[in-house]
């Protein structure tokens, strides 16, 4: 074997070795991206479930804070999905996605119930105001008669 043949063989072996190393590195990067996606799904679900628990508990719920947290986390989730668009194995996240979907369905139902209750209260207040206007209560005050 000549020196030129030996150098050519080493170059081929080196290229094959580097391809194997690159493949291993890509597989590790893919697993890392999938892990980030799984964590993003988990964080999103945790926020949604926390809001759901607060809604179930009743009382004052800071919906603005939850909305802000969910918006930020949904952006992180979208970025994780985009980063794994062509990563093999992403389709194996169905259990995590199903769990998030269930949490969102429960949260949506509670938010709809709360919104319907607020609408009912607004309708009652509006109705009472219309009735008060129609019996002359406010018109006497405006005309200078005042309450006697």
Tab-separated table of N, CA and C in Angstrom:
chain	number	residue	atom	x	y	z
A	1	UNK	N	0.852	-1.168	0.000
A	1	UNK	CA	0.000	0.000	0.000
A	1	UNK	C	0.896	1.228	0.000
A	2	UNK	N	0.587	2.168	-0.868
A	2	UNK	CA	1.378	3.387	-0.955
A	2	UNK	C	0.940	4.360	0.109
A	3	UNK	N	1.758	5.364	0.324
A	3	UNK	CA	1.407	6.409	1.296
A	3	UNK	C	0.116	7.115	0.897
A	4	UNK	N	-0.036	7.323	-0.392
A	4	UNK	CA	-1.232	8.012	-0.868
A	4	UNK	C	-2.483	7.178	-0.592
A	5	UNK	N	-2.412	5.871	-0.790
A	5	UNK	CA	-3.542	4.998	-0.512
A	5	UNK	C	-3.852	4.960	0.985
A	6	UNK	N	-2.824	4.909	1.803
A	6	UNK	CA	-3.010	4.875	3.253
A	6	UNK	C	-3.658	6.167	3.727
A	7	UNK	N	-3.189	7.304	3.204
A	7	UNK	CA	-3.771	8.594	3.577
A	7	UNK	C	-5.231	8.679	3.136
A	8	UNK	N	-5.525	8.154	1.960
A	8	UNK	CA	-6.887	8.167	1.448
A	8	UNK	C	-7.788	7.294	2.319
A	9	UNK	N	-7.281	6.127	2.741
A	9	UNK	CA	-8.053	5.232	3.595
A	9	UNK	C	-8.304	5.880	4.963
A	10	UNK	N	-7.306	6.551	5.507
A	10	UNK	CA	-7.462	7.229	6.797
A	10	UNK	C	-8.480	8.363	6.678
A	11	UNK	N	-8.460	9.053	5.555
A	11	UNK	CA	-9.411	10.150	5.343
A	11	UNK	C	-10.834	9.607	5.301
A	12	UNK	N	-11.029	8.462	4.624
A	12	UNK	CA	-12.349	7.852	4.552
A	12	UNK	C	-12.790	7.394	5.941
A	13	UNK	N	-11.894	6.739	6.678
A	13	UNK	CA	-12.224	6.282	8.027
A	13	UNK	C	-12.498	7.457	8.945
A	14	UNK	N	-11.732	8.518	8.805
A	14	UNK	CA	-11.942	9.718	9.627
A	14	UNK	C	-13.290	10.344	9.328
A	15	UNK	N	-13.658	10.394	8.051
A	15	UNK	CA	-14.957	10.948	7.677
A	15	UNK	C	-16.080	10.089	8.220
A	16	UNK	N	-15.931	8.775	8.173
A	16	UNK	CA	-16.957	7.885	8.703
A	16	UNK	C	-17.067	8.047	10.207
A	17	UNK	N	-15.937	8.164	10.878
A	17	UNK	CA	-15.948	8.371	12.323
A	17	UNK	C	-16.594	9.682	12.688
A	18	UNK	N	-16.329	10.719	11.910
A	18	UNK	CA	-16.924	12.019	12.199
A	18	UNK	C	-18.421	11.984	11.927
A	19	UNK	N	-18.868	11.224	10.937
A	19	UNK	CA	-20.288	11.096	10.668
A	19	UNK	C	-20.981	10.394	11.830
A	20	UNK	N	-20.377	9.366	12.368
A	20	UNK	CA	-20.946	8.665	13.510
A	20	UNK	C	-21.012	9.594	14.716
A	21	UNK	N	-19.974	10.395	14.907
A	21	UNK	CA	-19.960	11.345	16.027
A	21	UNK	C	-21.027	12.412	15.825
A	22	UNK	N	-21.163	12.873	14.589
A	22	UNK	CA	-22.196	13.875	14.298
A	22	UNK	C	-23.585	13.295	14.514
A	23	UNK	N	-23.795	12.058	14.105
A	23	UNK	CA	-25.085	11.410	14.294
A	23	UNK	C	-25.397	11.276	15.773
A	24	UNK	N	-24.398	10.879	16.555
A	24	UNK	CA	-24.587	10.760	18.002
A	24	UNK	C	-24.893	12.119	18.619
A	25	UNK	N	-24.198	13.137	18.156
A	25	UNK	CA	-24.417	14.493	18.660
A	25	UNK	C	-25.812	14.993	18.303
A	26	UNK	N	-26.262	14.705	17.089
A	26	UNK	CA	-27.612	15.091	16.669
A	26	UNK	C	-28.666	14.357	17.484
A	27	UNK	N	-28.433	13.088	17.761
A	27	UNK	CA	-29.383	12.314	18.560
A	27	UNK	C	-29.477	12.879	19.969
A	28	UNK	N	-28.330	13.266	20.544
A	28	UNK	CA	-28.331	13.865	21.877
A	28	UNK	C	-29.064	15.201	21.860
A	29	UNK	N	-28.827	16.002	20.823
A	29	UNK	CA	-29.505	17.296	20.711
A	29	UNK	C	-31.008	17.089	20.565
A	30	UNK	N	-31.401	16.089	19.780
A	30	UNK	CA	-32.822	15.796	19.603
A	30	UNK	C	-33.456	15.385	20.917
A	31	UNK	N	-32.786	14.542	21.678
A	31	UNK	CA	-33.312	14.118	22.980
A	31	UNK	C	-33.420	15.302	23.932
A	32	UNK	N	-32.454	16.192	23.881
A	32	UNK	CA	-32.481	17.391	24.715
A	32	UNK	C	-33.682	18.271	24.347
A	33	UNK	N	-33.900	18.467	23.041
A	33	UNK	CA	-35.037	19.274	22.584
A	33	UNK	C	-36.368	18.631	22.981
A	34	UNK	N	-36.453	17.303	22.882
A	34	UNK	CA	-37.673	16.608	23.288
A	34	UNK	C	-37.904	16.750	24.786
A	35	UNK	N	-36.828	16.710	25.563
A	35	UNK	CA	-36.952	16.887	27.008
A	35	UNK	C	-37.438	18.302	27.320
A	36	UNK	N	-36.918	19.296	26.592
A	36	UNK	CA	-37.377	20.682	26.785
A	36	UNK	C	-38.860	20.812	26.440
A	37	UNK	N	-39.292	20.139	25.379
A	37	UNK	CA	-40.706	20.159	25.001
A	37	UNK	C	-41.553	19.530	26.097
A	38	UNK	N	-41.115	18.396	26.605
A	38	UNK	CA	-41.852	17.707	27.666
A	38	UNK	C	-41.967	18.608	28.902
A	39	UNK	N	-40.887	19.291	29.241
A	39	UNK	CA	-40.915	20.199	30.392
A	39	UNK	C	-41.851	21.381	30.138
A	40	UNK	N	-41.848	21.909	28.918
A	40	UNK	CA	-42.730	23.029	28.590
A	40	UNK	C	-44.197	22.607	28.680
A	41	UNK	N	-44.502	21.421	28.218
A	41	UNK	CA	-45.875	20.907	28.328
A	41	UNK	C	-46.248	20.779	29.805
A	42	UNK	N	-45.344	20.242	30.604
A	42	UNK	CA	-45.597	20.066	32.029
A	42	UNK	C	-45.806	21.388	32.760
A	43	UNK	N	-44.988	22.389	32.445
A	43	UNK	CA	-45.144	23.710	33.081
A	43	UNK	C	-46.463	24.354	32.679
A	44	UNK	N	-46.836	24.216	31.413
A	44	UNK	CA	-48.100	24.778	30.944
A	44	UNK	C	-49.269	24.120	31.675
A	45	UNK	N	-49.224	22.819	31.768
A	45	UNK	CA	-50.291	22.091	32.462
A	45	UNK	C	-50.355	22.489	33.935
A	46	UNK	N	-49.207	22.675	34.565
A	46	UNK	CA	-49.175	23.043	35.987
A	46	UNK	C	-49.851	24.394	36.217
A	47	UNK	N	-49.593	25.355	35.341
A	47	UNK	CA	-50.214	26.681	35.479
A	47	UNK	C	-51.725	26.572	35.291
A	48	UNK	N	-52.148	25.826	34.281
A	48	UNK	CA	-53.582	25.664	34.005
A	48	UNK	C	-54.269	24.975	35.185
A	49	UNK	N	-53.651	23.935	35.717
A	49	UNK	CA	-54.244	23.231	36.860
A	49	UNK	C	-54.267	24.111	38.116
A	50	UNK	N	-53.256	24.950	38.289
A	50	UNK	CA	-53.233	25.877	39.424
A	50	UNK	C	-54.391	26.874	39.326
A	51	UNK	N	-54.612	27.397	38.125
A	51	UNK	CA	-55.727	28.323	37.929
A	51	UNK	C	-57.056	27.605	38.164
A	52	UNK	N	-57.176	26.390	37.664
A	52	UNK	CA	-58.402	25.610	37.845
A	52	UNK	C	-58.684	25.388	39.332
A	53	UNK	N	-57.656	25.055	40.086
A	53	UNK	CA	-57.830	24.843	41.530
A	53	UNK	C	-58.268	26.139	42.213
A	54	UNK	N	-57.691	27.261	41.809
A	54	UNK	CA	-58.077	28.552	42.386
A	54	UNK	C	-59.528	28.885	42.046
A	55	UNK	N	-59.947	28.582	40.832
A	55	UNK	CA	-61.342	28.824	40.438
A	55	UNK	C	-62.288	27.938	41.235
A	56	UNK	N	-61.910	26.696	41.455
A	56	UNK	CA	-62.747	25.776	42.231
A	56	UNK	C	-62.866	26.232	43.686
A	57	UNK	N	-61.771	26.765	44.214
A	57	UNK	CA	-61.755	27.218	45.602
A	57	UNK	C	-62.678	28.412	45.805
A	58	UNK	N	-62.808	29.228	44.781
A	58	UNK	CA	-63.677	30.400	44.868
A	58	UNK	C	-62.927	31.582	45.445
A	59	UNK	N	-63.659	32.619	45.723
A	59	UNK	CA	-63.033	33.817	46.248
A	59	UNK	C	-62.356	34.609	45.144
A	60	UNK	N	-61.463	35.462	45.557
A	60	UNK	CA	-60.767	36.321	44.600
A	60	UNK	C	-59.668	35.572	43.867
A	61	UNK	N	-59.786	35.502	42.573
A	61	UNK	CA	-58.772	34.867	41.736
A	61	UNK	C	-58.214	35.941	40.823
A	62	UNK	N	-56.897	36.092	40.831
A	62	UNK	CA	-56.253	37.089	39.979
A	62	UNK	C	-56.125	36.517	38.567
A	63	UNK	N	-57.193	36.676	37.790
A	63	UNK	CA	-57.203	36.119	36.436
A	63	UNK	C	-56.176	36.792	35.537
A	64	UNK	N	-55.883	38.062	35.802
A	64	UNK	CA	-54.882	38.769	34.998
A	64	UNK	C	-53.508	38.112	35.174
A	65	UNK	N	-53.169	37.769	36.414
A	65	UNK	CA	-51.881	37.124	36.673
A	65	UNK	C	-51.819	35.764	35.975
A	66	UNK	N	-52.887	34.984	36.090
A	66	UNK	CA	-52.900	33.677	35.430
A	66	UNK	C	-52.835	33.836	33.916
A	67	UNK	N	-53.524	34.806	33.392
A	67	UNK	CA	-53.503	35.041	31.949
A	67	UNK	C	-52.087	35.386	31.483
A	68	UNK	N	-51.427	36.225	32.239
A	68	UNK	CA	-50.052	36.609	31.899
A	68	UNK	C	-49.121	35.398	31.953
A	69	UNK	N	-49.229	34.610	33.009
A	69	UNK	CA	-48.377	33.425	33.145
A	69	UNK	C	-48.636	32.420	32.029
A	70	UNK	N	-49.915	32.222	31.701
A	70	UNK	CA	-50.249	31.280	30.632
A	70	UNK	C	-49.726	31.783	29.292
A	71	UNK	N	-49.839	33.076	29.045
A	71	UNK	CA	-49.345	33.636	27.780
A	71	UNK	C	-47.846	33.423	27.625
A	72	UNK	N	-47.097	33.701	28.685
A	72	UNK	CA	-45.651	33.496	28.629
A	72	UNK	C	-45.300	32.024	28.420
A	73	UNK	N	-46.004	31.159	29.116
A	73	UNK	CA	-45.713	29.738	29.003
A	73	UNK	C	-46.134	29.192	27.640
A	74	UNK	N	-47.222	29.700	27.081
A	74	UNK	CA	-47.631	29.251	25.751
A	74	UNK	C	-46.607	29.659	24.692
A	75	UNK	N	-45.977	30.813	24.881
A	75	UNK	CA	-44.907	31.224	23.972
A	75	UNK	C	-43.733	30.248	24.078
A	76	UNK	N	-43.363	29.881	25.301
A	76	UNK	CA	-42.280	28.903	25.498
A	76	UNK	C	-42.656	27.559	24.886
A	77	UNK	N	-43.911	27.160	25.045
A	77	UNK	CA	-44.384	25.895	24.479
A	77	UNK	C	-44.321	25.929	22.955
A	78	UNK	N	-44.732	27.037	22.359
A	78	UNK	CA	-44.675	27.166	20.901
A	78	UNK	C	-43.238	27.074	20.408
A	79	UNK	N	-42.339	27.739	21.112
A	79	UNK	CA	-40.919	27.682	20.718
A	79	UNK	C	-40.389	26.256	20.820
A	80	UNK	N	-40.780	25.545	21.862
A	80	UNK	CA	-40.337	24.153	22.010
A	80	UNK	C	-40.911	23.283	20.895
A	81	UNK	N	-42.161	23.522	20.514
A	81	UNK	CA	-42.763	22.768	19.407
A	81	UNK	C	-42.046	23.080	18.103
A	82	UNK	N	-41.757	24.364	17.878
A	82	UNK	CA	-41.057	24.744	16.653
A	82	UNK	C	-39.666	24.113	16.590
A	83	UNK	N	-38.982	24.064	17.735
A	83	UNK	CA	-37.627	23.516	17.782
A	83	UNK	C	-37.624	22.008	17.523
A	84	UNK	N	-38.738	21.354	17.762
A	84	UNK	CA	-38.805	19.898	17.581
A	84	UNK	C	-39.625	19.499	16.356
A	85	UNK	N	-39.854	20.445	15.463
A	85	UNK	CA	-40.716	20.187	14.299
A	85	UNK	C	-40.263	18.964	13.501
A	86	UNK	N	-38.962	18.788	13.336
A	86	UNK	CA	-38.456	17.676	12.528
A	86	UNK	C	-37.715	16.644	13.360
A	87	UNK	N	-37.951	16.659	14.644
A	87	UNK	CA	-37.249	15.738	15.539
A	87	UNK	C	-38.040	14.442	15.668
A	88	UNK	N	-37.409	13.329	15.351
A	88	UNK	CA	-38.105	12.055	15.523
A	88	UNK	C	-38.399	11.815	17.009
A	89	UNK	N	-39.565	11.311	17.287
A	89	UNK	CA	-39.941	11.037	18.668
A	89	UNK	C	-40.935	12.027	19.222
A	90	UNK	N	-41.121	13.149	18.533
A	90	UNK	CA	-42.078	14.137	19.027
A	90	UNK	C	-43.489	13.562	19.069
A	91	UNK	N	-43.772	12.670	18.151
A	91	UNK	CA	-45.106	12.059	18.118
A	91	UNK	C	-45.361	11.188	19.352
A	92	UNK	N	-44.320	10.882	20.102
A	92	UNK	CA	-44.469	10.084	21.320
A	92	UNK	C	-44.887	10.931	22.528
A	93	UNK	N	-45.194	12.173	22.311
A	93	UNK	CA	-45.609	13.068	23.388
A	93	UNK	C	-47.128	13.066	23.550
A	94	UNK	N	-47.804	12.097	22.977
A	94	UNK	CA	-49.269	12.118	22.990
A	94	UNK	C	-49.840	12.034	24.404
A	95	UNK	N	-49.220	11.293	25.298
A	95	UNK	CA	-49.737	11.197	26.673
A	95	UNK	C	-49.667	12.554	27.361
A	96	UNK	N	-48.546	13.245	27.178
A	96	UNK	CA	-48.388	14.573	27.774
A	96	UNK	C	-49.387	15.559	27.176
A	97	UNK	N	-49.564	15.477	25.867
A	97	UNK	CA	-50.497	16.383	25.200
A	97	UNK	C	-51.940	16.080	25.600
A	98	UNK	N	-52.283	14.818	25.756
A	98	UNK	CA	-53.635	14.450	26.197
A	98	UNK	C	-53.909	14.982	27.603
A	99	UNK	N	-52.919	14.888	28.466
A	99	UNK	CA	-53.069	15.384	29.833
A	99	UNK	C	-53.262	16.904	29.832
A	100	UNK	N	-52.478	17.603	29.007
A	100	UNK	CA	-52.627	19.064	28.890
A	100	UNK	C	-53.998	19.404	28.315
A	101	UNK	N	-54.436	18.664	27.313
A	101	UNK	CA	-55.746	18.899	26.694
A	101	UNK	C	-56.866	18.726	27.720
A	102	UNK	N	-56.766	17.703	28.563
A	102	UNK	CA	-57.769	17.482	29.612
A	102	UNK	C	-57.783	18.634	30.615
A	103	UNK	N	-56.599	19.078	31.009
A	103	UNK	CA	-56.497	20.197	31.956
A	103	UNK	C	-57.107	21.455	31.351
A	104	UNK	N	-56.851	21.698	30.077
A	104	UNK	CA	-57.403	22.878	29.407
A	104	UNK	C	-58.927	22.782	29.285
A	105	UNK	N	-59.452	21.603	29.023
A	105	UNK	CA	-60.906	21.429	28.911
A	105	UNK	C	-61.586	21.731	30.243
A	106	UNK	N	-61.015	21.228	31.327
A	106	UNK	CA	-61.583	21.482	32.652
A	106	UNK	C	-61.508	22.970	32.997
A	107	UNK	N	-60.375	23.583	32.690
A	107	UNK	CA	-60.180	25.005	32.953
A	107	UNK	C	-61.167	25.845	32.141
A	108	UNK	N	-61.343	25.506	30.885
A	108	UNK	CA	-62.264	26.233	30.012
A	108	UNK	C	-63.686	26.153	30.545
A	109	UNK	N	-64.094	24.974	30.996
A	109	UNK	CA	-65.449	24.804	31.524
A	109	UNK	C	-65.666	25.688	32.753
A	110	UNK	N	-64.685	25.735	33.644
A	110	UNK	CA	-64.817	26.582	34.836
A	110	UNK	C	-64.835	28.065	34.484
A	111	UNK	N	-63.993	28.463	33.545
A	111	UNK	CA	-63.985	29.867	33.130
A	111	UNK	C	-65.308	30.257	32.473
A	112	UNK	N	-65.879	29.356	31.685
A	112	UNK	CA	-67.188	29.633	31.065
A	112	UNK	C	-68.271	29.782	32.126
A	113	UNK	N	-68.239	28.922	33.128
A	113	UNK	CA	-69.213	28.992	34.212
A	113	UNK	C	-69.083	30.329	34.944
A	114	UNK	N	-67.857	30.711	35.225
A	114	UNK	CA	-67.612	31.978	35.923
A	114	UNK	C	-68.089	33.164	35.078
A	115	UNK	N	-67.805	33.124	33.790
A	115	UNK	CA	-68.229	34.192	32.895
A	115	UNK	C	-69.753	34.264	32.817
A	116	UNK	N	-70.415	33.127	32.786
A	116	UNK	CA	-71.879	33.105	32.754
A	116	UNK	C	-72.447	33.706	34.035
A	117	UNK	N	-71.823	33.416	35.169
A	117	UNK	CA	-72.280	33.976	36.448
A	117	UNK	C	-72.111	35.495	36.457
A	118	UNK	N	-71.001	35.978	35.960
A	118	UNK	CA	-70.767	37.431	35.891
A	118	UNK	C	-71.813	38.073	34.984
A	119	UNK	N	-72.129	37.417	33.871
A	119	UNK	CA	-73.136	37.958	32.954
A	119	UNK	C	-74.502	38.016	33.629
A	120	UNK	N	-74.844	36.996	34.414
A	120	UNK	CA	-76.124	36.996	35.132
A	120	UNK	C	-76.202	38.154	36.125
A	121	UNK	N	-75.124	38.379	36.858
A	121	UNK	CA	-75.091	39.478	37.827
A	121	UNK	C	-75.219	40.809	37.090
A	122	UNK	N	-74.525	40.957	35.983
A	122	UNK	CA	-74.616	42.196	35.201
A	122	UNK	C	-76.042	42.400	34.689
A	123	UNK	N	-76.700	41.340	34.262
A	123	UNK	CA	-78.080	41.436	33.786
A	123	UNK	C	-79.021	41.862	34.914
A	124	UNK	N	-78.815	41.311	36.113
A	124	UNK	CA	-79.649	41.673	37.272
A	124	UNK	C	-79.459	43.145	37.621
A	125	UNK	N	-78.225	43.593	37.663
A	125	UNK	CA	-77.947	44.998	37.986
A	125	UNK	C	-78.566	45.914	36.940
A	126	UNK	N	-78.419	45.547	35.690
A	126	UNK	CA	-78.989	46.345	34.605
A	126	UNK	C	-80.512	46.410	34.724
A	127	UNK	N	-81.137	45.295	35.034
A	127	UNK	CA	-82.585	45.245	35.186
A	127	UNK	C	-83.046	46.118	36.359
A	128	UNK	N	-82.357	46.033	37.480
A	128	UNK	CA	-82.708	46.846	38.651
A	128	UNK	C	-82.568	48.330	38.331
A	129	UNK	N	-81.546	48.690	37.595
A	129	UNK	CA	-81.352	50.102	37.232
A	129	UNK	C	-82.479	50.592	36.323
A	130	UNK	N	-82.887	49.761	35.384
A	130	UNK	CA	-83.991	50.162	34.493
A	130	UNK	C	-85.282	50.337	35.291
A	131	UNK	N	-85.542	49.429	36.226
A	131	UNK	CA	-86.755	49.528	37.042
A	131	UNK	C	-86.713	50.779	37.914
A	132	UNK	N	-85.558	51.091	38.449
A	132	UNK	CA	-85.432	52.269	39.307
A	132	UNK	C	-85.679	53.545	38.504
A	133	UNK	N	-85.227	53.557	37.274
A	133	UNK	CA	-85.446	54.728	36.426
A	133	UNK	C	-86.920	54.865	36.066
A	134	UNK	N	-87.600	53.766	35.874
A	134	UNK	CA	-88.988	53.817	35.415
A	134	UNK	C	-89.964	54.210	36.524
A	135	UNK	N	-89.611	54.082	37.808
A	135	UNK	CA	-90.568	54.442	38.860
A	135	UNK	C	-90.414	55.895	39.298
A	136	UNK	N	-89.569	56.630	38.605
A	136	UNK	CA	-89.451	58.053	38.885
A	136	UNK	C	-88.473	58.407	39.989
A	137	UNK	N	-87.789	57.443	40.562
A	137	UNK	CA	-86.876	57.714	41.670
A	137	UNK	C	-85.831	58.739	41.283
A	138	UNK	N	-85.213	58.558	40.137
A	138	UNK	CA	-84.148	59.467	39.749
A	138	UNK	C	-84.698	60.758	39.157
A	139	UNK	N	-85.846	60.714	38.526
A	139	UNK	CA	-86.380	61.928	37.895
A	139	UNK	C	-86.749	62.974	38.935
A	140	UNK	N	-87.254	62.587	40.115
A	140	UNK	CA	-87.573	63.548	41.173
A	140	UNK	C	-86.315	64.256	41.671
A	141	UNK	N	-85.229	63.524	41.772
A	141	UNK	CA	-83.981	64.119	42.252
A	141	UNK	C	-83.442	65.126	41.232
A	142	UNK	N	-83.547	64.813	39.953
A	142	UNK	CA	-83.040	65.683	38.919
A	142	UNK	C	-83.863	66.962	38.849
A	143	UNK	N	-85.168	66.886	39.096
A	143	UNK	CA	-86.029	68.047	39.013
A	143	UNK	C	-85.916	68.963	40.228
A	144	UNK	N	-85.106	68.580	41.183
A	144	UNK	CA	-84.892	69.427	42.321
A	144	UNK	C	-85.767	69.090	43.508
A	145	UNK	N	-86.601	68.088	43.370
A	145	UNK	CA	-87.486	67.704	44.456
A	145	UNK	C	-86.749	67.012	45.571
A	146	UNK	N	-85.701	66.248	45.216
A	146	UNK	CA	-84.936	65.525	46.223
A	146	UNK	C	-85.772	64.488	46.915
A	147	UNK	N	-85.142	63.751	47.787
A	147	UNK	CA	-85.848	62.715	48.559
A	147	UNK	C	-86.401	63.329	49.813
A	148	UNK	N	-87.656	63.080	50.132
A	148	UNK	CA	-88.302	63.694	51.321
A	148	UNK	C	-88.665	62.664	52.318
